[in-house]
Short mmCIF file of C-alpha atoms and ligand atoms in Angstrom, two decimals:
data_model
loop_
_atom_site.label_atom_id
_atom_site.label_comp_id
_atom_site.label_asym_id
_atom_site.label_seq_id
_atom_site.Cartn_x
_atom_site.Cartn_y
_atom_site.Cartn_z
CA MET K 244 -32.30 -4.29 -24.77
CA PRO K 245 -31.88 -0.87 -22.88
CA MET K 246 -32.37 -1.94 -19.32
CA THR K 247 -34.57 -0.16 -16.90
CA LYS K 248 -33.08 1.63 -13.90
CA PRO K 249 -33.85 0.14 -10.66
CA SER K 250 -36.42 2.28 -8.61
CA PHE K 251 -35.80 3.11 -5.12
CA SER K 252 -38.35 0.74 -3.95
CA ASP K 253 -37.05 -2.55 -5.86
CA PRO K 254 -35.77 -5.36 -3.48
CA ILE K 255 -32.19 -5.73 -4.20
CA PHE K 256 -30.34 -8.53 -2.66
CA VAL K 257 -26.61 -7.92 -1.65
CA ALA K 258 -24.98 -10.92 -1.08
CA GLY K 259 -21.71 -10.80 1.81
CA HIS K 260 -23.31 -7.60 3.02
CA ARG K 261 -21.08 -7.59 5.89
CA GLY K 262 -17.36 -8.39 4.29
CA LEU K 263 -15.14 -4.75 3.18
CA VAL K 264 -17.16 -4.33 -0.42
CA GLY K 265 -20.76 -5.65 0.63
CA SER K 266 -20.73 -3.30 3.71
CA ALA K 267 -19.60 -0.41 1.14
CA VAL K 268 -22.13 -1.33 -1.41
CA VAL K 269 -25.38 -1.03 1.41
CA ARG K 270 -23.58 2.55 2.41
CA ALA K 271 -23.50 3.24 -0.82
CA LEU K 272 -27.05 2.36 -1.96
CA GLU K 273 -28.65 3.50 1.46
CA SER K 274 -27.18 6.92 1.30
CA ALA K 275 -28.50 7.26 -2.48
CA GLY K 276 -32.04 6.63 -1.72
CA TYR K 277 -32.64 2.88 -1.93
CA THR K 278 -35.00 1.75 0.92
CA ASN K 279 -35.38 -2.23 -0.04
CA LEU K 280 -32.23 -3.80 0.59
CA ILE K 281 -32.12 -7.23 1.52
CA THR K 282 -29.20 -9.03 3.18
CA ARG K 283 -28.57 -11.79 5.05
CA ARG K 284 -25.48 -13.00 7.30
CA SER K 285 -23.84 -16.26 6.72
CA SER K 286 -25.34 -17.81 10.04
CA ASP K 287 -29.18 -17.68 8.47
CA LEU K 288 -28.14 -18.04 4.81
CA ASP K 289 -25.24 -20.62 3.86
CA LEU K 290 -25.10 -19.05 0.01
CA ARG K 291 -23.12 -22.99 -0.51
CA GLU K 292 -26.32 -24.44 -0.02
CA GLN K 293 -28.18 -24.70 -3.27
CA ALA K 294 -31.51 -25.69 -1.66
CA ALA K 295 -31.38 -22.90 0.79
CA VAL K 296 -30.57 -20.07 -1.93
CA ARG K 297 -33.11 -21.32 -4.19
CA ALA K 298 -35.92 -20.88 -1.40
CA PHE K 299 -34.38 -17.61 0.10
CA PHE K 300 -34.64 -16.01 -3.92
CA ALA K 301 -38.00 -17.69 -4.46
CA SER K 302 -39.36 -15.85 -1.13
CA GLU K 303 -37.54 -12.81 -1.10
CA GLN K 304 -37.88 -11.84 -5.22
CA PRO K 305 -34.98 -9.78 -5.49
CA ARG K 306 -35.35 -8.03 -9.03
CA TYR K 307 -31.12 -6.62 -8.71
CA VAL K 308 -28.76 -8.50 -7.03
CA ILE K 309 -24.97 -7.71 -6.34
CA CYS K 310 -23.13 -10.55 -5.28
CA ALA K 311 -20.19 -9.51 -2.97
CA ALA K 312 -20.05 -12.83 -1.06
CA ALA K 313 -17.14 -14.42 -1.74
CA MET K 314 -14.28 -16.58 0.50
CA VAL K 315 -11.47 -13.94 -0.12
CA GLY K 316 -7.80 -13.31 1.09
CA GLY K 317 -3.78 -12.58 1.01
CA ILE K 318 -1.47 -13.90 -0.33
CA ALA K 319 -1.02 -16.26 2.28
CA ALA K 320 -4.41 -17.37 3.14
CA ASN K 321 -4.78 -18.36 -1.06
CA ASN K 322 -1.85 -20.25 -1.06
CA ASP K 323 -2.71 -22.04 2.23
CA PHE K 324 -6.32 -23.04 1.55
CA PRO K 325 -6.98 -23.39 -1.66
CA GLY K 326 -9.45 -25.91 -1.35
CA THR K 327 -11.25 -23.88 0.45
CA PHE K 328 -10.83 -20.89 -1.90
CA ILE K 329 -11.89 -23.28 -4.68
CA TYR K 330 -15.38 -25.09 -3.63
CA ASP K 331 -16.85 -22.23 -1.45
CA ASN K 332 -16.41 -19.89 -4.36
CA LEU K 333 -17.62 -21.98 -7.01
CA ALA K 334 -20.57 -23.30 -4.65
CA ILE K 335 -21.90 -19.57 -3.81
CA GLN K 336 -21.49 -18.54 -7.36
CA THR K 337 -23.32 -21.18 -8.93
CA ASN K 338 -26.19 -21.09 -6.25
CA VAL K 339 -26.47 -17.33 -6.77
CA ILE K 340 -26.20 -17.06 -10.54
CA GLU K 341 -28.50 -19.94 -10.98
CA ALA K 342 -30.74 -18.32 -8.70
CA CYS K 343 -31.06 -14.89 -10.46
CA ARG K 344 -31.90 -17.03 -13.66
CA GLN K 345 -34.73 -18.60 -11.89
CA GLN K 346 -36.20 -15.82 -10.59
CA ALA K 347 -35.55 -13.55 -13.80
CA VAL K 348 -33.26 -11.01 -11.79
CA LYS K 349 -33.32 -8.06 -13.64
CA LYS K 350 -29.13 -7.40 -13.24
CA LEU K 351 -26.50 -9.13 -11.57
CA ILE K 352 -23.71 -7.39 -10.62
CA TYR K 353 -20.88 -9.52 -9.60
CA LEU K 354 -17.66 -9.27 -8.20
CA GLY K 355 -14.38 -10.61 -9.76
CA SER K 356 -10.89 -9.69 -9.10
CA THR K 357 -7.88 -8.47 -11.37
CA CYS K 358 -6.26 -11.83 -10.03
CA ILE K 359 -7.84 -13.61 -12.48
CA TYR K 360 -5.78 -12.32 -15.32
CA PRO K 361 -2.65 -14.07 -16.31
CA LYS K 362 0.55 -14.12 -14.21
CA HIS K 363 2.30 -12.14 -17.32
CA ALA K 364 -0.31 -10.07 -18.74
CA PRO K 365 0.76 -6.94 -20.71
CA GLN K 366 0.28 -4.07 -18.17
CA PRO K 367 -2.16 -2.03 -17.76
CA ILE K 368 -4.17 -5.12 -17.89
CA GLN K 369 -6.89 -5.32 -20.31
CA GLU K 370 -10.20 -7.15 -19.74
CA GLU K 371 -9.30 -8.87 -23.57
CA HIS K 372 -6.26 -10.42 -21.87
CA LEU K 373 -8.20 -12.55 -19.51
CA LEU K 374 -7.47 -16.56 -20.46
CA THR K 375 -4.15 -15.45 -22.68
CA GLY K 376 -1.62 -17.27 -20.27
CA PRO K 377 -0.52 -19.03 -16.96
CA LEU K 378 -2.28 -17.46 -14.01
CA GLU K 379 -0.24 -16.96 -10.20
CA GLU K 380 -0.01 -19.82 -8.58
CA THR K 381 -0.15 -18.55 -5.32
CA ASN K 382 -4.03 -17.47 -5.81
CA GLU K 383 -4.73 -20.22 -8.82
CA ALA K 384 -7.79 -21.99 -6.79
CA TYR K 385 -9.62 -18.50 -5.95
CA ALA K 386 -9.06 -17.41 -10.02
CA ILE K 387 -10.12 -20.64 -11.35
CA ALA K 388 -13.18 -20.31 -9.36
CA LYS K 389 -14.16 -16.66 -10.23
CA ILE K 390 -13.42 -17.36 -13.99
CA ALA K 391 -15.66 -19.96 -14.02
CA GLY K 392 -18.40 -17.48 -12.22
CA LEU K 393 -17.52 -14.96 -14.84
CA LYS K 394 -18.25 -17.64 -17.57
CA MET K 395 -21.40 -18.40 -16.06
CA CYS K 396 -22.52 -14.90 -16.53
CA GLU K 397 -21.51 -15.15 -20.03
CA ALA K 398 -23.19 -18.19 -21.02
CA TYR K 399 -26.30 -17.54 -19.36
CA ALA K 400 -26.58 -14.07 -21.18
CA LYS K 401 -26.09 -16.08 -24.43
CA GLN K 402 -28.72 -18.94 -23.62
CA TYR K 403 -31.17 -17.25 -21.53
CA GLY K 404 -30.45 -13.23 -22.07
CA MET K 405 -29.58 -13.03 -18.43
CA SER K 406 -28.14 -9.31 -17.85
CA SER K 407 -25.32 -9.38 -15.59
CA ILE K 408 -21.83 -7.51 -15.57
CA THR K 409 -18.81 -8.66 -13.63
CA LEU K 410 -16.43 -5.75 -11.88
CA MET K 411 -13.11 -6.96 -11.92
CA ALA K 412 -11.82 -5.28 -9.04
CA THR K 413 -7.85 -4.25 -8.30
CA ASN K 414 -6.68 -4.48 -4.78
CA LEU K 415 -9.23 -2.99 -2.52
CA TYR K 416 -8.98 -1.61 1.14
CA GLY K 417 -10.99 0.49 3.46
CA GLN K 418 -13.21 0.71 6.30
CA GLY K 419 -14.80 -3.25 7.25
CA ASP K 420 -11.49 -4.73 6.15
CA ASN K 421 -9.86 -7.56 7.80
CA PHE K 422 -7.07 -7.12 9.67
CA ASP K 423 -5.70 -10.41 10.46
CA LEU K 424 -2.16 -10.81 10.62
CA GLU K 425 -2.05 -13.96 8.61
CA LYS K 426 -5.20 -14.25 6.26
CA SER K 427 -5.81 -10.54 5.12
CA HIS K 428 -4.40 -8.62 2.46
CA VAL K 429 -1.07 -6.68 2.33
CA ILE K 430 -2.69 -2.65 3.35
CA PRO K 431 -4.82 -3.90 6.45
CA ALA K 432 -1.79 -6.48 7.53
CA LEU K 433 0.87 -3.41 7.38
CA MET K 434 -1.60 -1.37 8.89
CA ARG K 435 -2.01 -3.60 12.10
CA LYS K 436 1.91 -4.38 12.37
CA ALA K 437 2.59 -0.78 11.41
CA HIS K 438 0.27 0.60 14.81
CA GLU K 439 1.31 -2.47 17.01
CA ALA K 440 4.87 -1.66 16.27
CA LYS K 441 4.27 1.97 17.07
CA LEU K 442 2.50 1.33 20.36
CA ALA K 443 5.25 -1.58 21.55
CA ASP K 444 7.87 1.41 20.51
CA ALA K 445 9.39 -1.06 18.34
CA LYS K 446 12.31 -0.54 16.51
CA THR K 447 11.39 -2.54 13.83
CA MET K 448 8.88 -3.88 11.50
CA THR K 449 8.66 -7.23 9.27
CA VAL K 450 7.32 -6.76 5.23
CA TRP K 451 6.77 -9.96 3.85
CA GLY K 452 8.77 -10.31 0.15
CA THR K 453 11.04 -8.07 -1.25
CA GLY K 454 8.96 -5.00 -1.53
CA LYS K 455 9.61 -4.81 -5.13
CA PRO K 456 6.19 -5.82 -6.63
CA LEU K 457 3.77 -3.17 -7.75
CA ARG K 458 0.41 -3.04 -6.94
CA GLU K 459 -2.38 -0.83 -7.75
CA PHE K 460 -5.29 0.32 -4.97
CA LEU K 461 -9.01 1.28 -4.61
CA TYR K 462 -10.68 2.83 -1.81
CA VAL K 463 -13.48 0.73 -1.48
CA ASP K 464 -15.98 3.25 -1.92
CA ASP K 465 -14.72 4.00 -4.89
CA MET K 466 -15.80 0.14 -5.74
CA ALA K 467 -19.07 0.52 -4.11
CA ALA K 468 -19.52 3.64 -6.26
CA ALA K 469 -18.59 1.52 -9.41
CA ALA K 470 -21.30 -0.94 -8.33
CA ARG K 471 -24.00 1.53 -8.20
CA TYR K 472 -22.90 3.33 -11.36
CA CYS K 473 -23.46 -0.41 -13.40
CA LEU K 474 -26.82 -0.91 -11.19
CA GLU K 475 -28.28 2.28 -12.52
CA HIS K 476 -26.77 2.10 -16.45
CA ASP K 477 -26.70 -0.07 -19.21
CA THR K 478 -23.32 -1.63 -19.25
CA PRO K 479 -22.44 -2.91 -22.78
CA TYR K 480 -19.45 -5.31 -21.65
CA SER K 481 -19.73 -8.61 -19.98
CA MET K 482 -16.83 -7.46 -17.81
CA VAL K 483 -15.15 -4.46 -16.37
CA ASN K 484 -11.99 -3.66 -14.81
CA VAL K 485 -12.22 -1.23 -11.81
CA GLY K 486 -9.25 0.23 -10.63
CA SER K 487 -7.83 3.73 -9.31
CA GLY K 488 -5.19 3.43 -12.68
CA GLU K 489 -2.00 4.07 -9.97
CA GLU K 490 0.48 1.76 -9.01
CA ILE K 491 3.07 1.69 -5.87
CA SER K 492 5.74 -0.72 -4.95
CA ILE K 493 4.86 -2.32 -1.75
CA ALA K 494 8.37 -0.92 0.05
CA ASP K 495 6.87 2.45 -0.93
CA LEU K 496 3.39 1.25 0.38
CA CYS K 497 4.98 0.43 3.76
CA ARG K 498 6.75 3.60 3.95
CA LEU K 499 3.47 5.72 3.32
CA ILE K 500 1.59 3.53 5.90
CA CYS K 501 4.28 4.26 8.67
CA ASP K 502 3.95 7.45 7.93
CA VAL K 503 0.00 7.52 8.49
CA VAL K 504 0.08 5.51 11.24
CA GLY K 505 3.40 7.05 12.62
CA PHE K 506 5.52 4.29 12.80
CA ARG K 507 9.37 5.71 12.60
CA GLY K 508 11.33 2.21 13.15
CA GLU K 509 13.04 0.38 10.19
CA LEU K 510 11.25 -2.13 7.47
CA ILE K 511 12.87 -5.58 7.35
CA PHE K 512 11.99 -7.41 3.90
CA ASN K 513 11.51 -11.08 4.06
CA PRO K 514 12.43 -12.33 1.09
CA GLU K 515 11.48 -15.92 2.24
CA LYS K 516 7.59 -14.56 2.27
CA PRO K 517 5.95 -14.95 -1.44
CA ASP K 518 6.06 -11.72 -3.63
CA GLY K 519 3.27 -13.00 -5.73
CA THR K 520 2.91 -11.44 -9.24
CA PRO K 521 5.34 -8.76 -10.07
CA ARG K 522 2.85 -6.29 -11.23
CA LYS K 523 -1.02 -5.87 -11.45
CA LEU K 524 -2.29 -2.46 -13.17
CA ALA K 525 -5.67 -2.47 -14.51
CA ASP K 526 -6.98 -0.65 -17.28
CA SER K 527 -9.92 1.04 -16.31
CA SER K 528 -10.56 2.91 -19.32
CA ARG K 529 -13.97 0.92 -20.51
CA LEU K 530 -15.37 1.78 -17.20
CA ARG K 531 -14.13 5.43 -16.89
CA ASP K 532 -15.60 5.84 -20.68
CA LEU K 533 -19.18 4.99 -19.76
CA GLY K 534 -18.79 7.99 -16.44
CA TRP K 535 -16.99 6.19 -13.40
CA SER K 536 -14.04 7.91 -11.90
CA PRO K 537 -12.48 7.47 -8.36
CA THR K 538 -12.44 9.95 -6.22
CA VAL K 539 -10.08 8.83 -2.91
CA GLY K 540 -5.87 8.94 -3.46
CA LEU K 541 -3.90 6.71 -1.76
CA ARG K 542 -3.08 8.47 1.11
CA ASP K 543 -6.53 10.02 1.92
CA GLY K 544 -8.02 6.20 1.63
CA LEU K 545 -5.18 5.45 4.24
CA GLU K 546 -5.64 7.73 6.67
CA LYS K 547 -9.73 7.19 6.45
CA THR K 548 -8.62 3.94 7.05
CA TYR K 549 -6.43 3.85 10.01
CA ARG K 550 -9.17 6.29 11.77
CA TRP K 551 -11.90 3.76 11.13
CA PHE K 552 -8.99 0.75 12.35
CA SER K 553 -8.17 3.06 15.37
CA GLN K 554 -11.72 3.62 16.32
CA THR K 555 -12.62 -0.44 16.43
CA ALA K 556 -9.36 -2.07 16.83
CA ASN K 557 -9.70 -2.69 20.55
CA ALA K 558 -13.17 -4.12 20.07
CA ARG K 559 -12.09 -6.15 17.10
CA LEU K 560 -8.80 -7.34 18.00
CA GLY K 561 -9.75 -8.70 21.32
CA ASP K 562 -11.96 -11.24 19.26
P1 GDP O 200 -1.69 -10.14 -3.84
O1 GDP O 200 -2.03 -8.85 -4.53
O2 GDP O 200 -2.94 -11.14 -4.53
O3 GDP O 200 -0.37 -10.86 -4.05
O4 GDP O 200 -2.14 -10.13 -2.13
P2 GDP O 200 -1.40 -9.29 -1.18
O5 GDP O 200 -2.33 -8.10 -0.84
O6 GDP O 200 -1.71 -10.30 -0.10
O7 GDP O 200 -0.19 -8.90 -1.08
C1 GDP O 200 0.62 -8.20 -1.99
C2 GDP O 200 1.67 -8.06 -1.91
O8 GDP O 200 2.49 -7.68 -0.70
C3 GDP O 200 2.91 -9.40 -1.87
O9 GDP O 200 3.88 -8.96 -2.91
C4 GDP O 200 3.24 -9.27 -0.61
O10 GDP O 200 4.32 -10.37 -0.48
C5 GDP O 200 3.38 -8.14 0.31
N1 GDP O 200 3.28 -8.32 1.42
C6 GDP O 200 4.12 -7.53 1.73
N2 GDP O 200 4.19 -7.83 3.66
C7 GDP O 200 2.31 -8.57 3.87
C8 GDP O 200 1.96 -8.58 4.80
O11 GDP O 200 2.02 -8.76 6.07
N3 GDP O 200 0.61 -9.67 4.53
C9 GDP O 200 -0.08 -9.87 3.00
N4 GDP O 200 -0.67 -10.51 2.82
N5 GDP O 200 1.17 -9.14 2.25
C10 GDP O 200 2.07 -8.74 2.40
#
């Protein structure tokens, strides 16, 4: 059944609007002309609480939902807090997806990630590779939760006819990211390390792992554009990959970040820290064939991110 495109005044709930993806989705939808975005801070609505989520949906009656609310983090956080990652994500997504069904939401855009594919999936990874092999152990808890969310969306489509799509995002970065040195993903962590090393006039900077793993990165505004695309168009799939199609080694990424930041010291690799999955490149041809394509190259995206980081660093790092 073809969907009706949302009107600019339809109520659209963006869950997780203060996070990296959610804040970019709000920017994208507002600048496109949507005037009725519903958002809640986690202190006002704890999405892990079923009764609260149900009451919120009943009173606000969102017609479309973008679920960018999740417990996320880099390789160390995933490794150290698997219980939090599995519980928070299972609870948030179960409550949101079920509330969408109860309120007959017209379409749910659910955020997944390419780290839920098997560790040794053939590259570039296609959607069909889901559940064909063991997961990367450092993020198994997160992956199991996200796979459950995706499968719940598919089950609800089959049993109730609920319309949804899961966006399997590659490694995202950009304005609004978390720059915590221990818990963040590789780009914000290395950008902050390089920035602080530059300010301290340090001779060296430490990089986790061997530097050999390959990763694909996508600027978050391109991700938000993909979410908007899926909101506004028929999407004949339950899930689509969203990536840039370009990969880079962690060592080369680090050199690029140091260049953008202006740190000229030496890089020290620490192989005691985990490398994670060796390679993670998504095949995003499904979404590209539908009409979406990324617009921000890696260097350009890193420069934008660093400008934002430099402007807001003092305020945030003083927290
Ligand atoms: P992943 O893509 O799920 O493995 O998550 P991350 O973004 O946390 O890490 C990507 C890669 O960057 C891994 O191979 C890490 O070992 C490497 N890396 C190098 N330095 C850092 C750092 O300071 N922080 C993080 N999070 N990763 C780092």
